[in-house]
PDB file of C-alpha atoms and ligand atoms in Angstrom:
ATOM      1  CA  UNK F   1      37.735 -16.417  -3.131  1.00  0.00           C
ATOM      2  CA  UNK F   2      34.828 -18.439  -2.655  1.00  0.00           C
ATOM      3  CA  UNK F   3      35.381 -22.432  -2.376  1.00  0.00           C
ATOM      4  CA  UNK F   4      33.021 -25.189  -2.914  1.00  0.00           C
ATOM      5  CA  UNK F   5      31.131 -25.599   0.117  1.00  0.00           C
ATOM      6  CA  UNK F   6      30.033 -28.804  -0.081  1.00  0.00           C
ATOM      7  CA  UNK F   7      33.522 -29.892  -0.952  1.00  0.00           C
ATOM      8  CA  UNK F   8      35.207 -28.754   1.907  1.00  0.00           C
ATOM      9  CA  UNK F   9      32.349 -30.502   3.842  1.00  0.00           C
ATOM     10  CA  UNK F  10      32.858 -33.472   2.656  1.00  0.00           C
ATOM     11  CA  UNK F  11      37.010 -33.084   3.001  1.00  0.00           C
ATOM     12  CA  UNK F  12      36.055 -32.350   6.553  1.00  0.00           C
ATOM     13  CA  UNK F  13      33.763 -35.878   7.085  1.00  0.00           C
ATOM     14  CA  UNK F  14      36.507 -38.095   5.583  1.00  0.00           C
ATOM     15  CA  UNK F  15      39.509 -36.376   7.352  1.00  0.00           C
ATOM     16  CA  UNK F  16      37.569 -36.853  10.440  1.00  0.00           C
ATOM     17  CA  UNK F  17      37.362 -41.123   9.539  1.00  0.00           C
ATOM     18  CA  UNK F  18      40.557 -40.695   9.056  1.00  0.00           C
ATOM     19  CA  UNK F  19      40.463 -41.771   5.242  1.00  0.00           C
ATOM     20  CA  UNK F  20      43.603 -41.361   2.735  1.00  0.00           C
ATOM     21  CA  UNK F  21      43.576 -38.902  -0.078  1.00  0.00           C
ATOM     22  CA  UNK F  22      44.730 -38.997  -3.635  1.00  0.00           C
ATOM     23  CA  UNK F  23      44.693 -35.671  -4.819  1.00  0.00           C
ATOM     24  CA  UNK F  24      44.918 -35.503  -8.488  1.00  0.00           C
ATOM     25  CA  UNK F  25      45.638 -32.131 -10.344  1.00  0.00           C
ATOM     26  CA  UNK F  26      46.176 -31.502 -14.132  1.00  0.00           C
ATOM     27  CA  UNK F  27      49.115 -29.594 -14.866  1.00  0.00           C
ATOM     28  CA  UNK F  28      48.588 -26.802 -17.889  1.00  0.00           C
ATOM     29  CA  UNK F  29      45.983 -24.111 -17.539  1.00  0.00           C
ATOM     30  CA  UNK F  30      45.311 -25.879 -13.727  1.00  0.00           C
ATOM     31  CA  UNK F  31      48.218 -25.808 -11.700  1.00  0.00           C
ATOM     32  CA  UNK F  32      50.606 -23.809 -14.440  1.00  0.00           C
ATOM     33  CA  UNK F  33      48.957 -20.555 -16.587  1.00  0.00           C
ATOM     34  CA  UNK F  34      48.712 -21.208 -19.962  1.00  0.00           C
ATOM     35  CA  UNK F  35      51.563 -19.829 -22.128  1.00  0.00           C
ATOM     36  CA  UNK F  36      51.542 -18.564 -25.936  1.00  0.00           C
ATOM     37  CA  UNK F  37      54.291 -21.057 -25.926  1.00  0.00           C
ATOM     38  CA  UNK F  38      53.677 -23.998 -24.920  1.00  0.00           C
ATOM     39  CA  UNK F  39      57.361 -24.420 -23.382  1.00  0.00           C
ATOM     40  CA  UNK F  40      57.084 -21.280 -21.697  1.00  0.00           C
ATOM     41  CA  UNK F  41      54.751 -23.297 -18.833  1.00  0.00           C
ATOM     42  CA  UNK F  42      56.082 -22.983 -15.168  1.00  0.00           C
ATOM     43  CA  UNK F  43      54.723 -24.293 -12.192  1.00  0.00           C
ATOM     44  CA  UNK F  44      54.723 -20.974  -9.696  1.00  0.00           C
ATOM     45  CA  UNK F  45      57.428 -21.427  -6.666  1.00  0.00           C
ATOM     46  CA  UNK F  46      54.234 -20.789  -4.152  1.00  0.00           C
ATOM     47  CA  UNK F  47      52.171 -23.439  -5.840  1.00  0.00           C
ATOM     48  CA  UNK F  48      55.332 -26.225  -5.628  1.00  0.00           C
ATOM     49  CA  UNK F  49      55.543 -25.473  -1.945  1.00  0.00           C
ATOM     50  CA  UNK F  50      51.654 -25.890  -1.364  1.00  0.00           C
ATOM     51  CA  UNK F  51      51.534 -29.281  -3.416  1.00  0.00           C
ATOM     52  CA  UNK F  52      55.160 -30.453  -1.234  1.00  0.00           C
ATOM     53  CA  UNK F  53      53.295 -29.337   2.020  1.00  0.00           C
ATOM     54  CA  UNK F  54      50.047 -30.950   0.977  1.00  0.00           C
ATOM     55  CA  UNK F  55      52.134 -34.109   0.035  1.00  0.00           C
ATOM     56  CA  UNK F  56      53.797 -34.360   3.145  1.00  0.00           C
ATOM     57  CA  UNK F  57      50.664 -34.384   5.233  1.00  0.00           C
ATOM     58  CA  UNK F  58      50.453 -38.231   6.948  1.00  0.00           C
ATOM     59  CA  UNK F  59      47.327 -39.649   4.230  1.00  0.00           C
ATOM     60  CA  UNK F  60      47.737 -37.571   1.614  1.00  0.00           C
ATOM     61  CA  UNK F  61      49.276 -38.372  -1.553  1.00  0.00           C
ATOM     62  CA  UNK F  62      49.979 -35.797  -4.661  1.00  0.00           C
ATOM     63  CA  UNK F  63      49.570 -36.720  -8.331  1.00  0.00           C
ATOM     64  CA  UNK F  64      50.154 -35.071 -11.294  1.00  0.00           C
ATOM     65  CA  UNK F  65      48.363 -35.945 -14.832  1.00  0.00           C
ATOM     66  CA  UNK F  66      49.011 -34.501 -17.667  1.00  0.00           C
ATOM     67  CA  UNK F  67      49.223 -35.030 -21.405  1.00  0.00           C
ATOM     68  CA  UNK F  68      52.501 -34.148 -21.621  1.00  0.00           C
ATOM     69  CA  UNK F  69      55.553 -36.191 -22.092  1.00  0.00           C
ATOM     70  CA  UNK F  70      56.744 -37.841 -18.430  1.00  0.00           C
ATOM     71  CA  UNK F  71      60.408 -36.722 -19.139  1.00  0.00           C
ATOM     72  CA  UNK F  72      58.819 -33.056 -19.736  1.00  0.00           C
ATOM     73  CA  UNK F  73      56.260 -33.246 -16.803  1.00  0.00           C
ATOM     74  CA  UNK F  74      59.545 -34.082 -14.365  1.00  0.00           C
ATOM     75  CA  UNK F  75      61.315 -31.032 -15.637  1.00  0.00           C
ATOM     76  CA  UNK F  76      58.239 -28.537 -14.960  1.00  0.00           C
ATOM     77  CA  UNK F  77      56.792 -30.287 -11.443  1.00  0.00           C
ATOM     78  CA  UNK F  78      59.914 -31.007  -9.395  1.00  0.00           C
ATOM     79  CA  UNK F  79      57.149 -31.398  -6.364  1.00  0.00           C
ATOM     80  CA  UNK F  80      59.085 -33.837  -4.130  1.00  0.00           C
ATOM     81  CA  UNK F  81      56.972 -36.923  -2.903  1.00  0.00           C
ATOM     82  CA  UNK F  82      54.245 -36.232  -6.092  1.00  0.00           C
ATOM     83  CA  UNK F  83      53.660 -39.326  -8.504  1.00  0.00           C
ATOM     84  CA  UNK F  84      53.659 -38.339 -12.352  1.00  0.00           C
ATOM     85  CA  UNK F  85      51.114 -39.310 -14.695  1.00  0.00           C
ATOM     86  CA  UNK F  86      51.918 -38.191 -18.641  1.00  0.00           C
ATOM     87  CA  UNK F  87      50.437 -38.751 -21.740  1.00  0.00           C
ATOM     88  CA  UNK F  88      47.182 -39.034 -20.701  1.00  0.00           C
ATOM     89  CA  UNK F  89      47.243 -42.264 -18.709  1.00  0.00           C
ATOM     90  CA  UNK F  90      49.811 -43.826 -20.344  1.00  0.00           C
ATOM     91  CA  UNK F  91      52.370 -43.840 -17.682  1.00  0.00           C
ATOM     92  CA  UNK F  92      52.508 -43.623 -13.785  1.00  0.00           C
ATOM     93  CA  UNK F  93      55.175 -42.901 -11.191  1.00  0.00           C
ATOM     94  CA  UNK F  94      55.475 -42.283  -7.638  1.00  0.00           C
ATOM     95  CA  UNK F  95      53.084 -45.229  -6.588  1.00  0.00           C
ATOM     96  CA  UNK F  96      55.547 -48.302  -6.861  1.00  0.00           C
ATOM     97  CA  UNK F  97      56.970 -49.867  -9.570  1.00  0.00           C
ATOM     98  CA  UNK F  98      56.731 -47.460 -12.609  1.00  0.00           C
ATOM     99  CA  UNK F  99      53.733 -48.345 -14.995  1.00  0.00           C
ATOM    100  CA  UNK F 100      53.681 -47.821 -18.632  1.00  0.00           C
ATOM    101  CA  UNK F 101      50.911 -49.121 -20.806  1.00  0.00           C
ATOM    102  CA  UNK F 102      51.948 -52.566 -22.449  1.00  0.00           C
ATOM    103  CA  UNK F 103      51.691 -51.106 -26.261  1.00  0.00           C
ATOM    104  CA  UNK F 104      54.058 -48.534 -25.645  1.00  0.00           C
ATOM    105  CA  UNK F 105      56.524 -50.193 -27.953  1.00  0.00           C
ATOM    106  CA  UNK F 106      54.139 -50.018 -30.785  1.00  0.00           C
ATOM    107  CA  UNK F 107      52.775 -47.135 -30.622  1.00  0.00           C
ATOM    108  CA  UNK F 108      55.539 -45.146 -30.489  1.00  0.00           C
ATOM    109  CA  UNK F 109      56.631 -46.516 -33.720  1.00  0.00           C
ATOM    110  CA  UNK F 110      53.301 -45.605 -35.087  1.00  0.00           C
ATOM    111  CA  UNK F 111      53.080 -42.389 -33.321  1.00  0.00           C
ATOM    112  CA  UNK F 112      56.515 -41.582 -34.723  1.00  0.00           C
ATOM    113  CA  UNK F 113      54.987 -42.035 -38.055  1.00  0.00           C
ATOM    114  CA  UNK F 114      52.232 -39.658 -37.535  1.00  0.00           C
ATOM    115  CA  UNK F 115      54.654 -37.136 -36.344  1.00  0.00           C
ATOM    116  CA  UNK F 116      56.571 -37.085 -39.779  1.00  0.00           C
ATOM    117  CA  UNK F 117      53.185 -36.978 -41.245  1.00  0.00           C
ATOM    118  CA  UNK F 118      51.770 -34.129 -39.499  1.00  0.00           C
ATOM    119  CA  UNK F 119      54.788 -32.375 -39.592  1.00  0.00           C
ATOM    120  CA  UNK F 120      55.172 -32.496 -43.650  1.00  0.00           C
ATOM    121  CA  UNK F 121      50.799 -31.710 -43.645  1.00  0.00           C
ATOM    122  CA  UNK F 122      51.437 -28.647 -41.314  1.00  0.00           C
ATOM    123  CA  UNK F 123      54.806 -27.092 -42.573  1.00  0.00           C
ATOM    124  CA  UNK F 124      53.170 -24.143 -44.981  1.00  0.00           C
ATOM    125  CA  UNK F 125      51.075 -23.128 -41.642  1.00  0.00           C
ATOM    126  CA  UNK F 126      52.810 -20.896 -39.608  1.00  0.00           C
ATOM    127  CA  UNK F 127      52.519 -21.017 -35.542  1.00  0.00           C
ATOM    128  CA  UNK F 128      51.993 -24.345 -35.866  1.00  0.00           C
ATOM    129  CA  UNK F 129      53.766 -26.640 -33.508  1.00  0.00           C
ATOM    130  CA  UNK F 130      54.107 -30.834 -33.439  1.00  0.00           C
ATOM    131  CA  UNK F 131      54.746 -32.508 -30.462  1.00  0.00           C
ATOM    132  CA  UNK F 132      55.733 -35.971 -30.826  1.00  0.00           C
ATOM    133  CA  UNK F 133      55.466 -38.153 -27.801  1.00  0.00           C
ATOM    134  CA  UNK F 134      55.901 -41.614 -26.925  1.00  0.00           C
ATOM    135  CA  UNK F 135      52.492 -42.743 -27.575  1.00  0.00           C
ATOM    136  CA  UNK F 136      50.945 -39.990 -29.082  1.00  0.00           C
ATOM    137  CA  UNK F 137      51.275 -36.316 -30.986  1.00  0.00           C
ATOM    138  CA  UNK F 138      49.901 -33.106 -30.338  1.00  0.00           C
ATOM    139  CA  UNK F 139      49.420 -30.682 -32.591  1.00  0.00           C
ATOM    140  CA  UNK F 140      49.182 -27.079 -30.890  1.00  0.00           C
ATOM    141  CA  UNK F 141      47.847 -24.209 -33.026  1.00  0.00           C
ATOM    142  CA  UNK F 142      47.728 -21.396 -29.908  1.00  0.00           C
ATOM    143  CA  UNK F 143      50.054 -19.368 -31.836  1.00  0.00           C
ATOM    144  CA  UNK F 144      48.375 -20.017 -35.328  1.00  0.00           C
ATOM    145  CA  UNK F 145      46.231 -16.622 -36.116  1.00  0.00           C
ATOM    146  CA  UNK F 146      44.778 -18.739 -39.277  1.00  0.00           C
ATOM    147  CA  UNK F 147      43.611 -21.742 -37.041  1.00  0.00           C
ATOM    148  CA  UNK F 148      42.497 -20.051 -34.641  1.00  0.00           C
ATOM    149  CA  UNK F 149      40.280 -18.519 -36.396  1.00  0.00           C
ATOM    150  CA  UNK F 150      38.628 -21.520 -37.774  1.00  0.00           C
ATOM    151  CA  UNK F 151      40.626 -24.909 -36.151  1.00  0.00           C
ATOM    152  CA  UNK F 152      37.755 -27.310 -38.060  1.00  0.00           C
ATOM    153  CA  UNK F 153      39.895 -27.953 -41.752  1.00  0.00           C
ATOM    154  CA  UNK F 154      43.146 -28.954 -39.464  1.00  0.00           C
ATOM    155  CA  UNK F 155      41.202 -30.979 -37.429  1.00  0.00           C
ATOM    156  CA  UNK F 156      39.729 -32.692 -40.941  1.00  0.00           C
ATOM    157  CA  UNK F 157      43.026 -32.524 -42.346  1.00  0.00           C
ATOM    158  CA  UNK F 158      44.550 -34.429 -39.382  1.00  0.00           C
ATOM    159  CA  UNK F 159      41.622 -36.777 -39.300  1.00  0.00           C
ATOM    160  CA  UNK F 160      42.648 -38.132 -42.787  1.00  0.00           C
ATOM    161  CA  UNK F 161      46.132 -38.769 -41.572  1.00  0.00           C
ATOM    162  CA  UNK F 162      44.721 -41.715 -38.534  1.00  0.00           C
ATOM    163  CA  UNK F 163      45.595 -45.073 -38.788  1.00  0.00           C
ATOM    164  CA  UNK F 164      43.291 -47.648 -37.596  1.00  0.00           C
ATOM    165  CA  UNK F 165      43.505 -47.655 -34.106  1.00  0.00           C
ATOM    166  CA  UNK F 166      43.912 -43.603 -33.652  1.00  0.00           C
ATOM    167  CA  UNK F 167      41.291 -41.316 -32.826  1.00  0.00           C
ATOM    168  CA  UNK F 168      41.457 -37.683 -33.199  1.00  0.00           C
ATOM    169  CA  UNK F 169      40.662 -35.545 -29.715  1.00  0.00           C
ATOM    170  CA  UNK F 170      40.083 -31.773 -29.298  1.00  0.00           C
ATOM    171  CA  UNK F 171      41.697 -29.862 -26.573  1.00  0.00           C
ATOM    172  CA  UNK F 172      42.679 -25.965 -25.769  1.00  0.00           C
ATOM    173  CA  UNK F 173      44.232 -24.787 -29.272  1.00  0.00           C
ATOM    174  CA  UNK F 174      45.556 -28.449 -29.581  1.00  0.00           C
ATOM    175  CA  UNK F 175      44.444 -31.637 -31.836  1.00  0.00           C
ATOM    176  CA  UNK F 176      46.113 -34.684 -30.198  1.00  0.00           C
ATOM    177  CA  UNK F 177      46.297 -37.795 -32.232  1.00  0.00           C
ATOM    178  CA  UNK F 178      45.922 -40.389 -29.646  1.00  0.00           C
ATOM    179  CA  UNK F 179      45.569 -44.617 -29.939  1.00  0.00           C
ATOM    180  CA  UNK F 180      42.164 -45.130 -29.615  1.00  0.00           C
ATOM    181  CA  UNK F 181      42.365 -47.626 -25.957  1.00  0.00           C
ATOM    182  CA  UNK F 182      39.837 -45.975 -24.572  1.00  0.00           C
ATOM    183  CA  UNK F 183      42.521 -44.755 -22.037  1.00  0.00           C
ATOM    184  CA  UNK F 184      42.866 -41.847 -20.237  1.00  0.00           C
ATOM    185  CA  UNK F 185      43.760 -39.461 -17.112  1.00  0.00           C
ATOM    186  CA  UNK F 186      41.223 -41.329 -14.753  1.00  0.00           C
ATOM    187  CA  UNK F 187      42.193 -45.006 -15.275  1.00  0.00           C
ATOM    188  CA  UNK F 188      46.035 -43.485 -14.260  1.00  0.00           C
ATOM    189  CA  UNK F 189      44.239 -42.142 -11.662  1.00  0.00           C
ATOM    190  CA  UNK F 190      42.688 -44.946 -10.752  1.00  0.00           C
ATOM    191  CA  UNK F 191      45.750 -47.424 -10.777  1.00  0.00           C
ATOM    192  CA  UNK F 192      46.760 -44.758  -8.532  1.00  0.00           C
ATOM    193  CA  UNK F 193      44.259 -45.491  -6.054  1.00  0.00           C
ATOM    194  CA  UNK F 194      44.461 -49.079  -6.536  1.00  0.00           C
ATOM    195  CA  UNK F 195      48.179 -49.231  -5.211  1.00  0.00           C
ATOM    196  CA  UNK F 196      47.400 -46.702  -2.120  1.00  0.00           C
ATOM    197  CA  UNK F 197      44.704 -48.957  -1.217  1.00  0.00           C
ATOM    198  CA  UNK F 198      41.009 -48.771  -2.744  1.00  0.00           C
ATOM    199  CA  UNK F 199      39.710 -47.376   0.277  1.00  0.00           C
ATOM    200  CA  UNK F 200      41.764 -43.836  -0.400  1.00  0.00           C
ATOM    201  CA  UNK F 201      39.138 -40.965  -1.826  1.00  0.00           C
ATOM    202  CA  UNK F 202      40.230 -39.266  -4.912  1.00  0.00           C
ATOM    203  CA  UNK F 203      39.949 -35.840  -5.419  1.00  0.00           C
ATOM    204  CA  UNK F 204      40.477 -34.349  -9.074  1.00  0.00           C
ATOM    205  CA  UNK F 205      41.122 -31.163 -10.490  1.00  0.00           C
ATOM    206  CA  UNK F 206      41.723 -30.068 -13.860  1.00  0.00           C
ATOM    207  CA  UNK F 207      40.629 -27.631 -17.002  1.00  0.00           C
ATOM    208  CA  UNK F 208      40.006 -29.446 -19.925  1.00  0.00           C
ATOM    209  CA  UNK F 209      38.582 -31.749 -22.549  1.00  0.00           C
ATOM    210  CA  UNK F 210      40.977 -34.672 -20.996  1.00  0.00           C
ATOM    211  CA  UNK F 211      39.911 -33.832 -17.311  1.00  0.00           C
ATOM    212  CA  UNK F 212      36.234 -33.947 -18.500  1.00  0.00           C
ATOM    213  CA  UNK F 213      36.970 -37.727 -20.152  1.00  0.00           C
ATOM    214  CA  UNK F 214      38.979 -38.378 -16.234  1.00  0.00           C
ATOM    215  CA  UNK F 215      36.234 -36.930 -14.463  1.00  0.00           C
ATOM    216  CA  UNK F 216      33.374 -38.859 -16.229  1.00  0.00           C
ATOM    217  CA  UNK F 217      35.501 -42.547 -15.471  1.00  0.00           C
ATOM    218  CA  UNK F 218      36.497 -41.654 -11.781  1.00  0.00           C
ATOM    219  CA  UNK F 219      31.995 -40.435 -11.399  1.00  0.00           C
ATOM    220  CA  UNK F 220      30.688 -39.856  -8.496  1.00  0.00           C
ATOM    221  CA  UNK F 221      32.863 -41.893  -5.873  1.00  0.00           C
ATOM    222  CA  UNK F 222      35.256 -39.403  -6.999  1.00  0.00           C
ATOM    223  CA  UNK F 223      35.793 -35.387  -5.820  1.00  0.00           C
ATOM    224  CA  UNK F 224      35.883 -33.809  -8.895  1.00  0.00           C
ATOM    225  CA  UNK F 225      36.645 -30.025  -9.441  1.00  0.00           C
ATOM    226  CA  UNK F 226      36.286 -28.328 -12.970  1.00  0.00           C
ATOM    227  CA  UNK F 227      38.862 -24.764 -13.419  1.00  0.00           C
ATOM    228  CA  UNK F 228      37.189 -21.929 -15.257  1.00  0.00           C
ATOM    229  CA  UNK F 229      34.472 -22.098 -17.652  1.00  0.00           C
ATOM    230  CA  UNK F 230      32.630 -24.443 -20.366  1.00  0.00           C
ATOM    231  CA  UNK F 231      30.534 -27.662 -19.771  1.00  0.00           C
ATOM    232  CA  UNK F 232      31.697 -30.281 -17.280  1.00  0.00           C
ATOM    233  CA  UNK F 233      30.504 -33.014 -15.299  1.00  0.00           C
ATOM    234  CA  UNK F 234      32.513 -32.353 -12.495  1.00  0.00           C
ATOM    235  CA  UNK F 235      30.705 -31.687  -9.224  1.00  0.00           C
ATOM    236  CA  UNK F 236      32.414 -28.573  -8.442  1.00  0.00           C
ATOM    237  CA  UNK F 237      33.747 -25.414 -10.410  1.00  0.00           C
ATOM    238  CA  UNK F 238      36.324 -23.161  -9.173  1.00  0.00           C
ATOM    239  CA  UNK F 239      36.950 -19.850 -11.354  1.00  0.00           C
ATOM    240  CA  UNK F 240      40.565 -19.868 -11.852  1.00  0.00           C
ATOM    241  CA  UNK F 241      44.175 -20.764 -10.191  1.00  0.00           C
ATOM    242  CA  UNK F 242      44.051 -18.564  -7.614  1.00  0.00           C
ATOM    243  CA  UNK F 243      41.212 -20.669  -6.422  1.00  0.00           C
ATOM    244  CA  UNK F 244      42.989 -23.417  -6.862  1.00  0.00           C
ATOM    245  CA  UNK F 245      45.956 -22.240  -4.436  1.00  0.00           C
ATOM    246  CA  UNK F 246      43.094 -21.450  -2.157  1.00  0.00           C
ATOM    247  CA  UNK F 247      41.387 -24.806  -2.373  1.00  0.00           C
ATOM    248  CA  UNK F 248      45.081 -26.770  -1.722  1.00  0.00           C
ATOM    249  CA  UNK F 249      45.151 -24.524   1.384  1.00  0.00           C
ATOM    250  CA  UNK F 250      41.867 -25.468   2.237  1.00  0.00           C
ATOM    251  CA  UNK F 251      42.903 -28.974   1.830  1.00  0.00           C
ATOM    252  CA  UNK F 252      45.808 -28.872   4.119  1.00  0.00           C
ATOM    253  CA  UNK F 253      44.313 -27.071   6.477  1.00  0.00           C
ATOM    254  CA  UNK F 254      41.167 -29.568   6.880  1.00  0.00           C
ATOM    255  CA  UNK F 255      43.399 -31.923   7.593  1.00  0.00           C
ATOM    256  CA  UNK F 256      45.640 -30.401  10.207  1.00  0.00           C
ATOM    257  CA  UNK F 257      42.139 -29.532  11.896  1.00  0.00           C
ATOM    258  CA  UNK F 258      41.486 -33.451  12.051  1.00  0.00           C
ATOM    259  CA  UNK F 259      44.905 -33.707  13.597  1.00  0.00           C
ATOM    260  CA  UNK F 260      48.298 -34.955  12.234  1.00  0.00           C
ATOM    261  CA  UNK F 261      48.186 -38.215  14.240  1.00  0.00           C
ATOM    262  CA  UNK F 262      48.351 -40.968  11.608  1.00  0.00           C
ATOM    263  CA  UNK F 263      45.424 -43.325  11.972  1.00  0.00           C
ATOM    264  CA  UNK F 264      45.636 -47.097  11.804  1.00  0.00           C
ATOM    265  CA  UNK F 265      45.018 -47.104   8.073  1.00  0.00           C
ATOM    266  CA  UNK F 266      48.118 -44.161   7.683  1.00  0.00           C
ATOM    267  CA  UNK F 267      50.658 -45.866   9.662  1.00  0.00           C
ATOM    268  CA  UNK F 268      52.035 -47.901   7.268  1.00  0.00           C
ATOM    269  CA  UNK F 269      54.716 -46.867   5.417  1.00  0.00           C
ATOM    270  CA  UNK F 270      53.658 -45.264   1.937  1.00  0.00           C
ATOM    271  CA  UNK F 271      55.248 -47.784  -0.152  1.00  0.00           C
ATOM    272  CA  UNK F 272      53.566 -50.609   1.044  1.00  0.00           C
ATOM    273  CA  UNK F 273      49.993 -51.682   0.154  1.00  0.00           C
ATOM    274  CA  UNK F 274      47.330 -53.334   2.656  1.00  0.00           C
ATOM    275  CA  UNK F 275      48.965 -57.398   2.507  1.00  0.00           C
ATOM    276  CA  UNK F 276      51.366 -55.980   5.343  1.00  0.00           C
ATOM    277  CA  UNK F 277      49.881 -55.543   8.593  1.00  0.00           C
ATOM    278  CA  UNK F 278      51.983 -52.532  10.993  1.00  0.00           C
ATOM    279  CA  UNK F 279      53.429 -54.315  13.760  1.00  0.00           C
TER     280      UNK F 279
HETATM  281 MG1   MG Z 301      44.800 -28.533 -18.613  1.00  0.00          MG
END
């Protein structure tokens, strides 16, 4: 399994200053093998214990971002000590006081809307599956032969059901209907960072359209790691999840090299931020 080399280099420098990690990892088709059914998405036993391990190390903190429902993401991570990020930004746990985005309220009335609306525009198309969220829907067509053979006239059809305000976004046999804030995975990512401290690096993995729009908005202060194939701007590329079980080991084990002795900037405790000085 090859890993990024100059990746692991660079884990290597900032372990050795001593920095603080957030590592950030997207949760279907990165850290859990895509699924004909979408519900059918586990998190392997193995992988939970490498994230809980990785978590535990003194500096490190886990995240997990994903556009799935928070209540949903829970139920499938179950990493103790990892911080939750769902619907594509829209919510964060694990770093403080919980954080939803301020328009929730509305846009789950509108996004309830477009639910009934999709659903009644889809029904005569078999395999086809809503998921209504808080903030936005998801329309998955994996197990649709017909749209997967050609996905475009959904997409249009969908297209003609957006308020103002909603945007229409492609992903891996899904069309999500999303509120066009121009927010995603990287600015949950980023609040993230802000309440570790600014001066933790961020490392990001993930597999799709989303993680592309997260890795562009974290750029280059950020690690960024693309799984599998197609276009990305990430820096790195691993192949697949094995590689990604290797690179978590790698991770861990970089950092147990640098030894486990907290340095000045780790020895606070995790929920505070940098006001409090360690006496
Ligand atoms: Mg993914």
């Amino acid at each position: 399994m090859s890993q990024p080399a100059g990746l692991i280099r660079a884990l290597r420098a900032s372990a050795a200053r001593g920095e603080e990690w957030l590592v950030a990892l997207d949760f279907d088709g990165t850290l859990a093998p895509l699924r004909r059914a979408r519900s059918a998405a586990r998190l392997p036993h193995t992988r939970r214990l490498l994230l809980q391990r990785l978590g535990r190390l003194p500096g490190v903190r886990v995240v997990i971002v994903s556009g799935r429902a928070l209540h949903d993401l829970r139920r499938r991570c179950r990493i103790l000590g990892a911080g939750l990020s769902g619907e594509h930004g829209m919510s964060l746990t694990g770093f403080g006081r919980a954080w939803s985005h301020p328009a929730t309220a509305r846009l789950r009335r509108e996004s309830a809307a477009l639910a009934a609306a999709a659903e009644r525009l889809t029904l005569p198309m078999s395999g086809v599956e809503i998921e209504r969220k808080r903030t936005s829907v998801a329309v998955h067509w994996r197990r649709s032969p017909t749209v997967r053979r050609d996905a475009e006239p959904l997409g249009r059809a969908l297209s003609g059901l957006l308020p103002r305000g909603w945007r229409l976004a492609g992903g891996k046999c899904v069309w999500e209907l999303r509120p066009d804030l121009a927010r995603g995975k990287g600015d949950a990512i980023l609040l993230a960072q802000r309440r570790l401290g600014p001066e933790a690096r961020v490392l990001f993995i993930g597999d799709d359209e989303t993680d592309e729009e997260g890795f562009r908005r974290l750029g280059r202060a950020a690690w960024t790691v693309r799984v599998g194939r197609g276009e990305t701007v990430a820096r790195w590329r691993v192949k697949g999840s094995p590689d990604v079980d290797a690179l978590l080991a790698a991770l861990r084990a970089v950092r147990a090299q640098a030894g486990l002795s907290p340095s000045p900037s780790r020895t606070r405790p995790r929920s505070s931020t940098r006001r409090a000085p360690q006496r």
